[in-house]
Short mmCIF file of C-alpha atoms in Angstrom, two decimals:
data_model
loop_
_atom_site.label_atom_id
_atom_site.label_comp_id
_atom_site.label_asym_id
_atom_site.label_seq_id
_atom_site.Cartn_x
_atom_site.Cartn_y
_atom_site.Cartn_z
CA MET A 1 -39.42 5.46 -11.50
CA PHE A 2 -36.81 7.41 -9.57
CA ASP A 3 -33.79 9.41 -10.60
CA VAL A 4 -31.92 8.25 -7.52
CA ILE A 5 -32.55 5.49 -5.02
CA ILE A 6 -30.61 5.50 -1.77
CA VAL A 7 -30.35 2.12 -0.11
CA GLY A 8 -30.14 2.69 3.64
CA GLY A 9 -31.94 5.19 5.87
CA GLY A 10 -29.05 6.11 8.13
CA ALA A 11 -26.80 9.12 8.61
CA ALA A 12 -25.00 9.01 5.25
CA GLY A 13 -28.20 8.19 3.35
CA PHE A 14 -30.21 11.12 4.68
CA TYR A 15 -27.30 13.55 4.42
CA ALA A 16 -26.75 12.60 0.79
CA ALA A 17 -30.46 12.71 -0.07
CA ILE A 18 -30.80 16.23 1.33
CA HIS A 19 -27.79 17.48 -0.65
CA ILE A 20 -28.95 15.79 -3.88
CA ALA A 21 -32.38 17.37 -3.55
CA GLU A 22 -30.94 20.81 -2.87
CA ALA A 23 -28.43 20.56 -5.73
CA ASN A 24 -31.02 19.29 -8.22
CA PRO A 25 -34.62 19.93 -7.08
CA ALA A 26 -36.00 18.21 -10.19
CA PHE A 27 -34.71 14.80 -9.13
CA LYS A 28 -37.11 12.19 -7.82
CA ILE A 29 -35.35 10.65 -4.82
CA ALA A 30 -36.26 7.68 -2.64
CA ILE A 31 -34.66 6.21 0.47
CA LEU A 32 -35.21 2.50 1.05
CA GLU A 33 -34.93 1.53 4.71
CA ARG A 34 -35.14 -2.10 5.80
CA GLY A 35 -36.61 -1.33 9.25
CA LYS A 36 -39.63 0.56 10.46
CA GLU A 37 -37.39 3.20 12.08
CA VAL A 38 -34.78 5.37 10.36
CA LEU A 39 -31.57 6.91 11.74
CA THR A 40 -31.41 4.39 14.59
CA LYS A 41 -27.64 4.66 14.94
CA VAL A 42 -27.83 8.44 15.04
CA LYS A 43 -30.38 8.18 17.82
CA VAL A 44 -28.26 6.00 20.14
CA SER A 45 -24.86 7.52 19.37
CA GLY A 46 -22.98 9.45 22.01
CA GLY A 47 -25.13 8.01 24.77
CA GLY A 48 -28.25 9.43 23.12
CA ARG A 49 -26.68 12.86 22.56
CA CYS A 50 -25.23 12.21 19.05
CA ASN A 51 -21.52 12.93 18.72
CA VAL A 52 -22.02 14.76 15.40
CA THR A 53 -18.38 15.44 14.53
CA HIS A 54 -15.01 16.40 16.04
CA ALA A 55 -13.46 19.85 16.36
CA GLU A 56 -10.50 18.97 14.15
CA PHE A 57 -10.52 21.34 11.18
CA ASP A 58 -7.24 20.41 9.52
CA PRO A 59 -7.88 17.59 6.98
CA ASN A 60 -4.28 16.39 7.32
CA GLU A 61 -4.79 15.90 11.06
CA LEU A 62 -8.35 14.63 10.77
CA VAL A 63 -7.33 11.66 8.60
CA LYS A 64 -5.04 10.38 11.36
CA ASN A 65 -8.12 9.16 13.24
CA TYR A 66 -9.01 6.59 10.55
CA PRO A 67 -7.23 3.21 10.82
CA ARG A 68 -8.74 2.29 7.47
CA GLY A 69 -9.16 5.12 4.97
CA GLU A 70 -6.47 7.52 6.17
CA LYS A 71 -4.88 7.92 2.73
CA GLU A 72 -8.12 7.86 0.74
CA LEU A 73 -9.93 10.44 2.90
CA ARG A 74 -7.29 13.15 2.59
CA GLY A 75 -8.78 14.50 -0.67
CA PRO A 76 -12.44 14.25 0.41
CA PHE A 77 -11.72 16.05 3.70
CA HIS A 78 -10.10 18.90 1.77
CA THR A 79 -13.42 19.15 -0.09
CA TYR A 80 -15.79 18.76 2.86
CA CYS A 81 -14.60 18.80 6.47
CA SER A 82 -15.82 19.35 10.04
CA GLY A 83 -16.38 23.08 9.52
CA ASP A 84 -18.74 22.34 6.63
CA THR A 85 -20.71 19.96 8.84
CA ILE A 86 -21.07 22.66 11.50
CA ALA A 87 -22.27 25.11 8.83
CA PHE A 88 -24.85 22.60 7.54
CA PHE A 89 -26.49 22.27 10.95
CA ASP A 90 -26.12 25.95 11.80
CA LYS A 91 -28.01 26.85 8.62
CA ARG A 92 -30.86 24.70 9.92
CA GLY A 93 -30.89 26.33 13.35
CA ILE A 94 -28.86 23.66 15.17
CA THR A 95 -25.84 24.90 17.10
CA LEU A 96 -23.12 22.40 17.93
CA LYS A 97 -21.00 22.71 21.08
CA ILE A 98 -17.41 21.57 21.58
CA GLU A 99 -16.52 19.51 24.66
CA GLU A 100 -13.09 19.43 26.28
CA ASP A 101 -11.97 16.36 24.34
CA GLY A 102 -13.00 17.88 20.99
CA ARG A 103 -16.23 15.94 20.54
CA MET A 104 -19.13 17.99 19.21
CA PHE A 105 -22.77 17.58 20.21
CA PRO A 106 -25.97 19.55 19.57
CA GLU A 107 -26.54 22.17 22.27
CA SER A 108 -29.83 20.44 23.02
CA ASN A 109 -27.84 17.44 24.30
CA THR A 110 -30.22 15.06 22.54
CA SER A 111 -29.79 13.10 19.32
CA GLN A 112 -33.48 13.62 18.58
CA THR A 113 -32.53 17.12 17.42
CA ILE A 114 -30.43 15.62 14.62
CA VAL A 115 -33.02 12.96 13.77
CA ASP A 116 -35.79 15.58 13.56
CA CYS A 117 -33.58 17.81 11.39
CA PHE A 118 -33.01 15.05 8.83
CA THR A 119 -36.59 13.77 8.70
CA SER A 120 -38.11 17.26 8.44
CA GLU A 121 -35.64 18.26 5.72
CA ALA A 122 -36.40 15.08 3.78
CA GLU A 123 -40.12 15.83 3.98
CA ARG A 124 -39.61 19.48 2.97
CA LEU A 125 -37.58 18.47 -0.06
CA GLY A 126 -40.02 15.81 -1.22
CA ILE A 127 -37.71 12.86 -0.64
CA LYS A 128 -39.77 9.65 -0.56
CA LEU A 129 -39.05 7.50 2.48
CA LEU A 130 -39.92 3.80 2.04
CA ARG A 131 -39.71 1.94 5.36
CA ASN A 132 -39.86 -1.84 5.83
CA SER A 133 -38.17 -2.16 2.45
CA SER A 134 -35.33 -4.61 2.94
CA VAL A 135 -33.45 -4.91 -0.36
CA VAL A 136 -33.09 -8.43 -1.77
CA ALA A 137 -31.72 -7.71 -5.27
CA ILE A 138 -29.73 -5.01 -7.05
CA GLU A 139 -29.34 -5.44 -10.80
CA THR A 140 -28.42 -3.35 -13.81
CA VAL A 141 -31.17 -3.08 -16.43
CA GLN A 142 -31.48 -2.03 -20.05
CA LYS A 143 -34.34 -0.05 -21.55
CA SER A 144 -37.50 -2.15 -21.89
CA GLU A 145 -41.26 -1.92 -21.55
CA GLU A 146 -40.89 -2.64 -17.85
CA SER A 147 -37.98 -0.24 -17.43
CA PRO A 148 -38.01 2.78 -19.76
CA LEU A 149 -34.85 3.95 -18.01
CA GLU A 150 -31.48 2.32 -18.48
CA GLY A 151 -29.97 1.97 -15.03
CA TRP A 152 -30.93 -0.09 -12.00
CA MET A 153 -33.58 -2.39 -10.66
CA ILE A 154 -33.74 -2.58 -6.88
CA ALA A 155 -36.05 -5.23 -5.47
CA SER A 156 -37.24 -4.94 -1.90
CA ILE A 157 -39.29 -7.54 -0.04
CA GLN A 158 -42.36 -5.51 -1.10
CA LYS A 159 -41.81 -4.50 -4.73
CA LYS A 160 -39.39 -3.58 -7.50
CA TYR A 161 -38.09 -0.05 -8.06
CA TYR A 162 -36.19 1.44 -10.98
CA ALA A 163 -33.66 4.25 -10.99
CA LYS A 164 -30.87 5.74 -13.07
CA LYS A 165 -28.44 5.83 -10.17
CA ILE A 166 -28.19 4.22 -6.79
CA LEU A 167 -26.31 5.22 -3.66
CA VAL A 168 -25.59 2.46 -1.14
CA THR A 169 -25.32 3.67 2.47
CA THR A 170 -26.20 0.50 4.39
CA GLY A 171 -23.20 0.40 6.73
CA SER A 172 -22.13 -3.05 7.89
CA ASN A 173 -24.84 -5.10 6.21
CA PRO A 174 -23.64 -8.57 5.08
CA LYS A 175 -26.66 -9.10 2.81
CA ILE A 176 -25.97 -5.91 0.86
CA TRP A 177 -22.26 -6.74 0.66
CA LYS A 178 -23.20 -10.05 -0.97
CA LEU A 179 -25.31 -8.22 -3.55
CA LEU A 180 -22.39 -5.88 -4.26
CA GLU A 181 -20.11 -8.90 -4.71
CA LYS A 182 -22.47 -10.17 -7.40
CA LEU A 183 -21.94 -6.85 -9.19
CA GLY A 184 -18.20 -7.47 -9.23
CA HIS A 185 -17.04 -5.67 -6.11
CA THR A 186 -14.51 -7.05 -3.64
CA ILE A 187 -15.63 -7.03 -0.02
CA VAL A 188 -12.95 -6.88 2.66
CA PRO A 189 -14.22 -9.33 5.34
CA PRO A 190 -15.64 -7.41 8.31
CA VAL A 191 -14.25 -7.65 11.84
CA PRO A 192 -15.28 -5.63 14.94
CA SER A 193 -13.46 -2.32 15.28
CA LEU A 194 -14.66 -0.45 18.39
CA PHE A 195 -14.79 -2.74 21.40
CA THR A 196 -13.72 -2.93 25.03
CA PHE A 197 -11.36 -5.45 26.61
CA ASN A 198 -12.63 -8.22 28.89
CA ILE A 199 -10.19 -8.57 31.81
CA LYS A 200 -10.71 -10.51 35.02
CA ASP A 201 -8.04 -9.33 37.44
CA ASP A 202 -8.01 -8.61 41.18
CA ARG A 203 -6.20 -5.32 40.57
CA ILE A 204 -9.26 -3.82 38.88
CA ASP A 205 -12.01 -6.03 40.28
CA GLY A 206 -14.61 -4.22 42.37
CA ILE A 207 -13.75 -0.68 41.23
CA PRO A 208 -15.92 -0.09 38.12
CA GLY A 209 -16.32 3.54 37.18
CA VAL A 210 -12.74 4.49 38.04
CA SER A 211 -11.26 6.57 35.22
CA THR A 212 -7.75 7.94 34.79
CA TYR A 213 -5.29 8.94 32.07
CA ALA A 214 -3.07 6.02 31.06
CA SER A 215 -0.81 4.60 28.39
CA VAL A 216 -1.58 1.09 27.12
CA GLU A 217 0.48 -1.30 24.99
CA VAL A 218 -0.58 -4.53 23.34
CA LEU A 219 2.17 -7.02 24.06
CA GLU A 220 3.31 -9.52 21.47
CA LYS A 221 6.78 -10.55 20.34
CA THR A 222 5.92 -10.48 16.64
CA LEU A 223 3.30 -8.28 15.02
CA PRO A 224 1.95 -8.52 11.48
CA SER A 225 2.78 -4.89 10.80
CA LYS A 226 4.10 -1.70 12.29
CA VAL A 227 1.46 0.54 13.80
CA THR A 228 1.96 4.17 14.76
CA ILE A 229 -0.54 6.21 16.76
CA ASN A 230 -0.24 9.85 17.71
CA LEU A 231 0.15 10.14 21.46
CA LYS A 232 -0.17 13.07 23.86
CA SER A 233 3.49 13.99 23.89
CA LYS A 234 5.25 11.65 21.50
CA VAL A 235 4.73 9.19 18.66
CA ALA A 236 5.08 5.47 19.20
CA SER A 237 7.01 4.11 16.25
CA LYS A 238 8.03 0.71 17.52
CA ALA A 239 6.46 -2.55 16.40
CA LEU A 240 3.87 -2.52 19.21
CA LEU A 241 0.31 -1.25 19.34
CA VAL A 242 0.38 1.73 21.72
CA SER A 243 -2.29 4.23 22.78
CA GLU A 244 -2.68 6.93 25.40
CA GLY A 245 -5.76 8.63 26.83
CA PRO A 246 -8.52 8.25 29.42
CA LEU A 247 -8.96 4.63 30.57
CA LEU A 248 -12.17 3.49 32.24
CA ILE A 249 -12.36 0.45 34.51
CA THR A 250 -15.65 -1.39 34.00
CA HIS A 251 -17.47 -4.39 35.45
CA TRP A 252 -16.03 -6.56 32.67
CA GLY A 253 -12.56 -5.05 32.23
CA MET A 254 -11.29 -1.87 30.59
CA SER A 255 -12.80 0.70 28.25
CA GLY A 256 -12.42 4.40 27.49
CA PRO A 257 -10.61 6.17 24.62
CA ALA A 258 -7.21 4.59 25.37
CA ILE A 259 -8.69 1.10 24.90
CA LEU A 260 -11.04 1.98 22.05
CA LYS A 261 -8.17 3.46 20.02
CA LEU A 262 -6.28 0.18 20.40
CA SER A 263 -9.34 -1.81 19.35
CA ALA A 264 -9.73 0.29 16.20
CA TRP A 265 -6.09 0.31 15.10
CA GLY A 266 -5.61 -3.34 15.99
CA ALA A 267 -8.99 -4.57 14.74
CA ARG A 268 -7.69 -7.23 12.32
CA MET A 269 -4.67 -8.22 14.36
CA LEU A 270 -6.69 -8.71 17.56
CA ASN A 271 -9.31 -10.66 15.63
CA ASP A 272 -6.55 -12.95 14.34
CA TRP A 273 -5.50 -13.50 17.95
CA ASN A 274 -9.10 -14.40 18.88
CA TYR A 275 -9.03 -11.51 21.37
CA ARG A 276 -6.61 -13.32 23.68
CA PHE A 277 -3.52 -11.22 24.40
CA LYS A 278 -1.69 -9.24 27.08
CA ILE A 279 -1.56 -5.50 27.59
CA LYS A 280 0.85 -3.37 29.62
CA VAL A 281 -0.70 -0.40 31.42
CA ASN A 282 1.18 2.67 32.64
CA TRP A 283 -1.19 4.49 34.98
CA LEU A 284 1.21 7.47 35.08
CA PRO A 285 2.52 7.91 31.49
CA GLU A 286 4.90 10.71 32.45
CA TYR A 287 6.95 8.16 34.43
CA GLU A 288 8.97 5.10 33.50
CA GLU A 289 9.44 2.27 35.99
CA GLU A 290 12.85 3.41 37.30
CA GLY A 291 11.75 7.02 37.65
CA MET A 292 8.69 5.90 39.60
CA LEU A 293 10.86 3.85 41.94
CA GLN A 294 13.00 6.90 42.69
CA LEU A 295 9.87 8.93 43.42
CA LEU A 296 8.54 6.26 45.78
CA LEU A 297 11.89 6.15 47.61
CA GLN A 298 11.65 9.92 48.11
CA ILE A 299 8.11 9.58 49.43
CA LYS A 300 9.33 6.86 51.80
CA GLY A 301 11.62 9.44 53.41
CA VAL A 302 9.02 12.21 53.60
CA GLU A 303 5.93 10.21 54.68
CA ALA A 304 7.70 7.72 56.95
CA LYS A 305 5.02 7.67 59.67
CA LYS A 306 2.04 7.23 57.36
CA THR A 307 0.75 3.95 56.02
CA VAL A 308 1.38 3.31 52.33
CA LEU A 309 -2.21 2.28 51.67
CA ARG A 310 -3.73 5.54 52.89
CA THR A 311 -1.20 7.96 51.41
CA ASN A 312 -2.10 7.83 47.71
CA ALA A 313 1.27 9.35 46.82
CA VAL A 314 0.65 9.73 43.07
CA ALA A 315 -2.03 11.25 40.86
CA ILE A 316 -4.31 8.25 40.33
CA PRO A 317 -7.76 7.57 41.83
CA LYS A 318 -7.66 6.45 45.47
CA ARG A 319 -9.45 3.14 44.86
CA LEU A 320 -6.99 2.18 42.13
CA TRP A 321 -4.03 3.12 44.36
CA VAL A 322 -5.33 0.83 47.12
CA HIS A 323 -5.68 -2.10 44.72
CA LEU A 324 -2.20 -1.62 43.26
CA VAL A 325 -0.62 -1.30 46.71
CA LYS A 326 -2.24 -4.57 47.78
CA ALA A 327 -1.10 -6.21 44.52
CA SER A 328 2.47 -5.21 45.48
CA ASP A 329 2.25 -7.36 48.61
CA ILE A 330 2.04 -4.34 50.91
CA SER A 331 -0.48 -4.88 53.70
CA GLU A 332 -2.80 -2.24 55.14
CA GLU A 333 -0.79 -1.50 58.28
CA VAL A 334 2.65 -1.15 56.65
CA LYS A 335 4.10 2.35 57.00
CA TRP A 336 6.39 4.01 54.50
CA ALA A 337 9.26 3.71 56.96
CA ASP A 338 8.90 -0.07 56.98
CA VAL A 339 8.21 -0.78 53.32
CA THR A 340 11.05 -2.67 51.63
CA LYS A 341 12.80 -1.73 48.40
CA ILE A 342 11.54 -4.95 46.81
CA GLN A 343 7.97 -3.95 47.66
CA LEU A 344 8.54 -0.48 46.22
CA GLN A 345 10.01 -1.99 43.07
CA GLN A 346 6.87 -4.09 42.69
CA LEU A 347 4.67 -1.04 43.30
CA ALA A 348 6.63 0.97 40.73
CA LYS A 349 6.04 -1.82 38.24
CA GLU A 350 2.31 -1.98 39.00
CA LEU A 351 2.03 1.78 38.53
CA THR A 352 3.97 2.02 35.26
CA ALA A 353 4.23 -1.44 33.68
CA GLY A 354 1.50 -3.72 35.01
CA GLU A 355 0.56 -6.56 32.66
CA TYR A 356 -3.04 -7.69 32.24
CA GLN A 357 -4.48 -10.67 30.36
CA VAL A 358 -7.29 -9.85 27.93
CA ASP A 359 -9.75 -12.69 27.36
CA GLY A 360 -12.36 -11.53 24.90
CA LYS A 361 -14.14 -8.31 23.97
CA SER A 362 -17.43 -6.52 24.48
CA THR A 363 -19.29 -4.22 22.10
CA PHE A 364 -18.82 -0.55 22.93
CA LYS A 365 -22.35 0.52 23.97
CA GLU A 366 -24.69 0.46 20.95
CA GLU A 367 -22.10 2.07 18.68
CA PHE A 368 -21.04 -1.06 16.83
CA VAL A 369 -18.43 -0.29 14.18
CA THR A 370 -16.72 -2.76 11.89
CA ALA A 371 -13.54 -2.75 9.85
CA GLY A 372 -14.37 -4.07 6.41
CA GLY A 373 -16.57 -3.41 3.41
CA VAL A 374 -16.17 -2.45 -0.22
CA ASP A 375 -12.49 -2.45 -1.18
CA LEU A 376 -11.21 1.13 -1.32
CA LYS A 377 -9.27 0.45 -4.54
CA GLU A 378 -12.61 0.02 -6.32
CA ILE A 379 -13.95 3.50 -5.48
CA ASN A 380 -13.26 6.89 -7.06
CA PHE A 381 -12.87 9.16 -4.04
CA LYS A 382 -13.47 12.31 -6.07
CA THR A 383 -17.08 11.19 -6.58
CA TYR A 384 -17.54 8.05 -4.43
CA GLU A 385 -18.65 6.27 -7.59
CA SER A 386 -17.79 2.63 -8.21
CA LYS A 387 -14.90 1.98 -10.55
CA ILE A 388 -16.53 -1.35 -11.40
CA VAL A 389 -20.08 -0.31 -12.31
CA THR A 390 -21.24 3.08 -13.63
CA ASN A 391 -23.88 5.02 -11.66
CA LEU A 392 -23.30 3.03 -8.47
CA PHE A 393 -22.20 5.21 -5.55
CA PHE A 394 -21.26 4.58 -1.91
CA ALA A 395 -21.25 6.59 1.32
CA GLY A 396 -20.58 5.83 4.98
CA GLU A 397 -19.37 2.60 6.50
CA VAL A 398 -20.49 0.31 3.66
CA ILE A 399 -16.94 0.84 2.37
CA ASN A 400 -13.78 -0.24 4.18
CA VAL A 401 -13.42 2.97 6.21
CA ASP A 402 -13.75 3.24 9.98
CA ALA A 403 -12.50 5.54 12.71
CA ILE A 404 -11.75 5.74 16.39
CA THR A 405 -14.50 7.03 18.68
CA GLY A 406 -15.07 10.77 18.96
CA GLY A 407 -17.38 11.79 16.10
CA PHE A 408 -15.03 10.69 13.34
CA ASN A 409 -17.23 7.92 11.92
CA PHE A 410 -20.07 10.41 11.50
CA GLN A 411 -17.76 12.89 9.78
CA ASN A 412 -16.92 10.16 7.28
CA ALA A 413 -20.66 9.74 6.70
CA TRP A 414 -21.21 13.49 6.16
CA THR A 415 -18.21 13.90 3.85
CA SER A 416 -18.93 10.84 1.70
CA GLY A 417 -22.64 11.70 1.67
CA TYR A 418 -21.97 15.24 0.49
CA ILE A 419 -19.40 14.38 -2.20
CA SER A 420 -21.44 11.50 -3.63
CA ALA A 421 -24.52 13.75 -3.65
CA GLN A 422 -22.74 16.44 -5.68
CA ALA A 423 -21.54 13.84 -8.20
CA ILE A 424 -25.00 12.27 -8.49
CA ALA A 425 -26.79 15.62 -8.85
CA ALA A 426 -24.36 16.80 -11.52
CA LYS A 427 -24.97 13.83 -13.82
CA LYS A 428 -27.72 14.22 -16.38
CA ILE A 429 -30.59 11.74 -16.48
CA SER A 430 -31.16 10.33 -19.94
CA LEU A 431 -34.59 8.81 -20.53
#
């Protein structure tokens, strides 16, 4: 018999368990984990370094990184934000460092530091960890000889457990979603959220690893809805999906923050399009096409004796410049003095408005994130308790909240884990 059972041994589950145990040491707490390993996503995140959170300390700004959950998370982030996460780890001897892009990692540069912190804290606090316990049933129960406690029966593949309250932190788990549907909850169908774009194009073929700052638009005449994303210097408010940031050319196409932001904000729309669409890339976002043409005409006058291919007249990687020059029908031996205006117009377009066909997607590393889950209308965000069933709580990505890459998905886990823990610990257990 447990006071609280947490279904799911991931980031949100452990964080909540630790806070419940600290807030109410008398509680008997168990974590049910379906696998033999816990915290697997924590371990692989951030390339094995664990991107713990993001150095954005204003809740009103932090919520802008959540395509689903922006409105609902405003209150929770005012209760528990990035600074609170930093304090939690600092109290346990783990210092987090801030990188240039705002991402925060443990100073040790290894996710094992975070994993060890959680598992050692769980052991210290007497939290029972039940591995290989895939949950197959979740049911409400009344007092009986079998269950002296009115609350919940959770059946794993091994045995049945009873508890007054349960916290579900299973992330994107279709089997658990089905069990929650049986309890009356609405599940928003899941679709991939963080993914890279598959593009086969001579302009980027053969130059994987090239990275540069770029602006990217998803092109479509009619969009289901208006999408606005904060950019570096302005806000896109037209009916197009637009993002700006580092863009990485890969063996299979394009990745990097600029692409991943588009994949998150456009998750449902791009799924509806079966991941077949066109994007427009501006490799030099400070320029428009006409302004770039004027710059190239100036360079033509100054660098007349040099070949176009070897000049690299603008601030993009050399290998990318070479590919875009060739795509503009300018051969290797052509000098600036001999390049035609038509060729320069084509080059200006390639630099600021090149169109690329996307044919499919690829999962972003091991950090698979989905849009979907328990409908947000059915959750009380002051406590993360279900509005449908009493003493059923949620935390993490099991609900329809997801974020762009950069530590934001983990911050959602910490915030929801903390707030649900406080609500659970505050409720009296009646035997």
